[in-house]
Amino acid sequence: MTANLRSVEEIKSIIFQLAPDELMVLMATIEERLETLGMMQLAETGFQEWYDPEEDIYNDDA
């Protein structure tokens, strides 16, 4: 993390000041971000076979 990032406690204190409708929007945004990250991690496992050194025989550089 960089020094200009806020601490978790600072972020929590700001979040607790939000109106309920703003909090709902924030929660939906965070949920969407987490879902995207989860899908990206899941999809990444499907590409593991691409890192197989034996498959390099098909590359022109090999």
mmCIF file of N, CA and C in Angstrom, residues 12-61:
data_model
loop_
_atom_site.group_PDB
_atom_site.id
_atom_site.type_symbol
_atom_site.label_atom_id
_atom_site.label_comp_id
_atom_site.label_asym_id
_atom_site.label_seq_id
_atom_site.Cartn_x
_atom_site.Cartn_y
_atom_site.Cartn_z
ATOM 1 N N LYS A 12 -13.840 3.406 7.472
ATOM 2 C CA LYS A 12 -15.041 3.040 8.220
ATOM 3 C C LYS A 12 -15.737 4.261 8.801
ATOM 4 N N SER A 13 -14.967 5.201 9.330
ATOM 5 C CA SER A 13 -15.592 6.390 9.921
ATOM 6 C C SER A 13 -16.299 7.222 8.851
ATOM 7 N N ILE A 14 -15.760 7.263 7.652
ATOM 8 C CA ILE A 14 -16.403 7.986 6.551
ATOM 9 C C ILE A 14 -17.672 7.250 6.117
ATOM 10 N N ILE A 15 -17.578 5.937 5.990
ATOM 11 C CA ILE A 15 -18.725 5.134 5.554
ATOM 12 C C ILE A 15 -19.886 5.276 6.524
ATOM 13 N N PHE A 16 -19.596 5.298 7.824
ATOM 14 C CA PHE A 16 -20.656 5.394 8.817
ATOM 15 C C PHE A 16 -21.385 6.733 8.768
ATOM 16 N N GLN A 17 -20.833 7.702 8.069
ATOM 17 C CA GLN A 17 -21.473 9.008 7.928
ATOM 18 C C GLN A 17 -22.403 9.063 6.709
ATOM 19 N N LEU A 18 -22.376 8.033 5.875
ATOM 20 C CA LEU A 18 -23.196 8.029 4.665
ATOM 21 C C LEU A 18 -24.673 7.847 4.993
ATOM 22 N N ALA A 19 -25.499 8.437 4.154
ATOM 23 C CA ALA A 19 -26.942 8.223 4.254
ATOM 24 C C ALA A 19 -27.244 6.789 3.809
ATOM 25 N N PRO A 20 -28.341 6.217 4.275
ATOM 26 C CA PRO A 20 -28.664 4.830 3.913
ATOM 27 C C PRO A 20 -28.681 4.569 2.397
ATOM 28 N N ASP A 21 -29.218 5.482 1.615
ATOM 29 C CA ASP A 21 -29.257 5.247 0.168
ATOM 30 C C ASP A 21 -27.859 5.291 -0.433
ATOM 31 N N GLU A 22 -26.986 6.144 0.083
ATOM 32 C CA GLU A 22 -25.597 6.183 -0.391
ATOM 33 C C GLU A 22 -24.863 4.904 0.014
ATOM 34 N N LEU A 23 -25.168 4.422 1.198
ATOM 35 C CA LEU A 23 -24.554 3.189 1.681
ATOM 36 C C LEU A 23 -24.966 2.001 0.831
ATOM 37 N N MET A 24 -26.219 1.973 0.413
ATOM 38 C CA MET A 24 -26.700 0.894 -0.454
ATOM 39 C C MET A 24 -25.971 0.912 -1.798
ATOM 40 N N VAL A 25 -25.768 2.100 -2.355
ATOM 41 C CA VAL A 25 -25.050 2.227 -3.630
ATOM 42 C C VAL A 25 -23.602 1.758 -3.458
ATOM 43 N N LEU A 26 -22.979 2.167 -2.360
ATOM 44 C CA LEU A 26 -21.600 1.755 -2.089
ATOM 45 C C LEU A 26 -21.503 0.241 -1.941
ATOM 46 N N MET A 27 -22.430 -0.343 -1.207
ATOM 47 C CA MET A 27 -22.424 -1.797 -1.020
ATOM 48 C C MET A 27 -22.589 -2.529 -2.352
ATOM 49 N N ALA A 28 -23.474 -2.043 -3.195
ATOM 50 C CA ALA A 28 -23.680 -2.676 -4.499
ATOM 51 C C ALA A 28 -22.418 -2.578 -5.342
ATOM 52 N N THR A 29 -21.742 -1.440 -5.276
ATOM 53 C CA THR A 29 -20.511 -1.243 -6.031
ATOM 54 C C THR A 29 -19.419 -2.186 -5.540
ATOM 55 N N ILE A 30 -19.295 -2.316 -4.231
ATOM 56 C CA ILE A 30 -18.284 -3.210 -3.656
ATOM 57 C C ILE A 30 -18.604 -4.668 -4.004
ATOM 58 N N GLU A 31 -19.861 -5.049 -3.906
ATOM 59 C CA GLU A 31 -20.263 -6.417 -4.261
ATOM 60 C C GLU A 31 -19.935 -6.724 -5.715
ATOM 61 N N GLU A 32 -20.198 -5.773 -6.594
ATOM 62 C CA GLU A 32 -19.905 -5.972 -8.012
ATOM 63 C C GLU A 32 -18.402 -6.141 -8.234
ATOM 64 N N ARG A 33 -17.612 -5.332 -7.550
ATOM 65 C CA ARG A 33 -16.152 -5.414 -7.667
ATOM 66 C C ARG A 33 -15.648 -6.765 -7.171
ATOM 67 N N LEU A 34 -16.165 -7.216 -6.034
ATOM 68 C CA LEU A 34 -15.749 -8.509 -5.486
ATOM 69 C C LEU A 34 -16.156 -9.659 -6.398
ATOM 70 N N GLU A 35 -17.337 -9.560 -6.979
ATOM 71 C CA GLU A 35 -17.793 -10.595 -7.905
ATOM 72 C C GLU A 35 -16.877 -10.647 -9.131
ATOM 73 N N THR A 36 -16.524 -9.487 -9.643
ATOM 74 C CA THR A 36 -15.627 -9.424 -10.806
ATOM 75 C C THR A 36 -14.273 -10.029 -10.468
ATOM 76 N N LEU A 37 -13.728 -9.677 -9.312
ATOM 77 C CA LEU A 37 -12.434 -10.240 -8.908
ATOM 78 C C LEU A 37 -12.511 -11.753 -8.756
ATOM 79 N N GLY A 38 -13.601 -12.230 -8.168
ATOM 80 C CA GLY A 38 -13.772 -13.668 -8.008
ATOM 81 C C GLY A 38 -13.846 -14.382 -9.343
ATOM 82 N N MET A 39 -14.575 -13.802 -10.284
ATOM 83 C CA MET A 39 -14.686 -14.411 -11.616
ATOM 84 C C MET A 39 -13.340 -14.393 -12.331
ATOM 85 N N MET A 40 -12.577 -13.328 -12.151
ATOM 86 C CA MET A 40 -11.262 -13.249 -12.783
ATOM 87 C C MET A 40 -10.334 -14.312 -12.217
ATOM 88 N N GLN A 41 -10.380 -14.516 -10.903
ATOM 89 C CA GLN A 41 -9.547 -15.547 -10.284
ATOM 90 C C GLN A 41 -9.960 -16.934 -10.752
ATOM 91 N N LEU A 42 -11.253 -17.152 -10.870
ATOM 92 C CA LEU A 42 -11.750 -18.436 -11.345
ATOM 93 C C LEU A 42 -11.328 -18.673 -12.789
ATOM 94 N N ALA A 43 -11.455 -17.652 -13.627
ATOM 95 C CA ALA A 43 -11.082 -17.779 -15.034
ATOM 96 C C ALA A 43 -9.584 -18.016 -15.188
ATOM 97 N N GLU A 44 -8.800 -17.439 -14.299
ATOM 98 C CA GLU A 44 -7.344 -17.584 -14.375
ATOM 99 C C GLU A 44 -6.923 -19.045 -14.273
ATOM 100 N N THR A 45 -7.661 -19.842 -13.515
ATOM 101 C CA THR A 45 -7.296 -21.249 -13.378
ATOM 102 C C THR A 45 -7.438 -21.989 -14.704
ATOM 103 N N GLY A 46 -8.295 -21.508 -15.590
ATOM 104 C CA GLY A 46 -8.477 -22.145 -16.893
ATOM 105 C C GLY A 46 -7.321 -21.918 -17.841
ATOM 106 N N PHE A 47 -6.453 -20.957 -17.514
ATOM 107 C CA PHE A 47 -5.334 -20.639 -18.390
ATOM 108 C C PHE A 47 -4.021 -21.261 -17.923
ATOM 109 N N GLN A 48 -4.063 -22.047 -16.861
ATOM 110 C CA GLN A 48 -2.839 -22.649 -16.330
ATOM 111 C C GLN A 48 -2.136 -23.525 -17.364
ATOM 112 N N GLU A 49 -2.916 -24.185 -18.204
ATOM 113 C CA GLU A 49 -2.309 -25.050 -19.220
ATOM 114 C C GLU A 49 -1.487 -24.248 -20.228
ATOM 115 N N TRP A 50 -1.772 -22.968 -20.343
ATOM 116 C CA TRP A 50 -1.011 -22.135 -21.278
ATOM 117 C C TRP A 50 0.409 -21.897 -20.791
ATOM 118 N N TYR A 51 0.649 -22.139 -19.510
ATOM 119 C CA TYR A 51 1.972 -21.919 -18.940
ATOM 120 C C TYR A 51 2.825 -23.193 -18.966
ATOM 121 N N ASP A 52 2.363 -24.199 -19.647
ATOM 122 C CA ASP A 52 3.071 -25.475 -19.728
ATOM 123 C C ASP A 52 4.268 -25.324 -20.665
ATOM 124 N N PRO A 53 5.488 -25.523 -20.161
ATOM 125 C CA PRO A 53 6.679 -25.385 -21.010
ATOM 126 C C PRO A 53 6.690 -26.336 -22.201
ATOM 127 N N GLU A 54 6.046 -27.494 -22.065
ATOM 128 C CA GLU A 54 6.010 -28.453 -23.162
ATOM 129 C C GLU A 54 5.232 -27.907 -24.354
ATOM 130 N N GLU A 55 4.314 -26.985 -24.100
ATOM 131 C CA GLU A 55 3.533 -26.393 -25.175
ATOM 132 C C GLU A 55 4.351 -25.389 -25.995
ATOM 133 N N ASP A 56 5.519 -25.017 -25.501
ATOM 134 C CA ASP A 56 6.363 -24.059 -26.210
ATOM 135 C C ASP A 56 6.898 -24.612 -27.531
ATOM 136 N N ILE A 57 6.720 -25.905 -27.766
ATOM 137 C CA ILE A 57 7.207 -26.476 -29.024
ATOM 138 C C ILE A 57 6.453 -25.876 -30.207
ATOM 139 N N TYR A 58 5.298 -25.300 -29.941
ATOM 140 C CA TYR A 58 4.509 -24.722 -31.005
ATOM 141 C C TYR A 58 4.870 -23.257 -31.298
ATOM 142 N N ASN A 59 5.682 -22.670 -30.455
ATOM 143 C CA ASN A 59 6.095 -21.288 -30.652
ATOM 144 C C ASN A 59 7.201 -21.223 -31.691
ATOM 145 N N ASP A 60 7.207 -20.183 -32.495
ATOM 146 C CA ASP A 60 8.262 -20.006 -33.485
ATOM 147 C C ASP A 60 9.604 -19.694 -32.836
ATOM 148 N N ASP A 61 9.584 -19.136 -31.633
ATOM 149 C CA ASP A 61 10.801 -18.745 -30.950
ATOM 150 C C ASP A 61 11.523 -19.923 -30.326
#
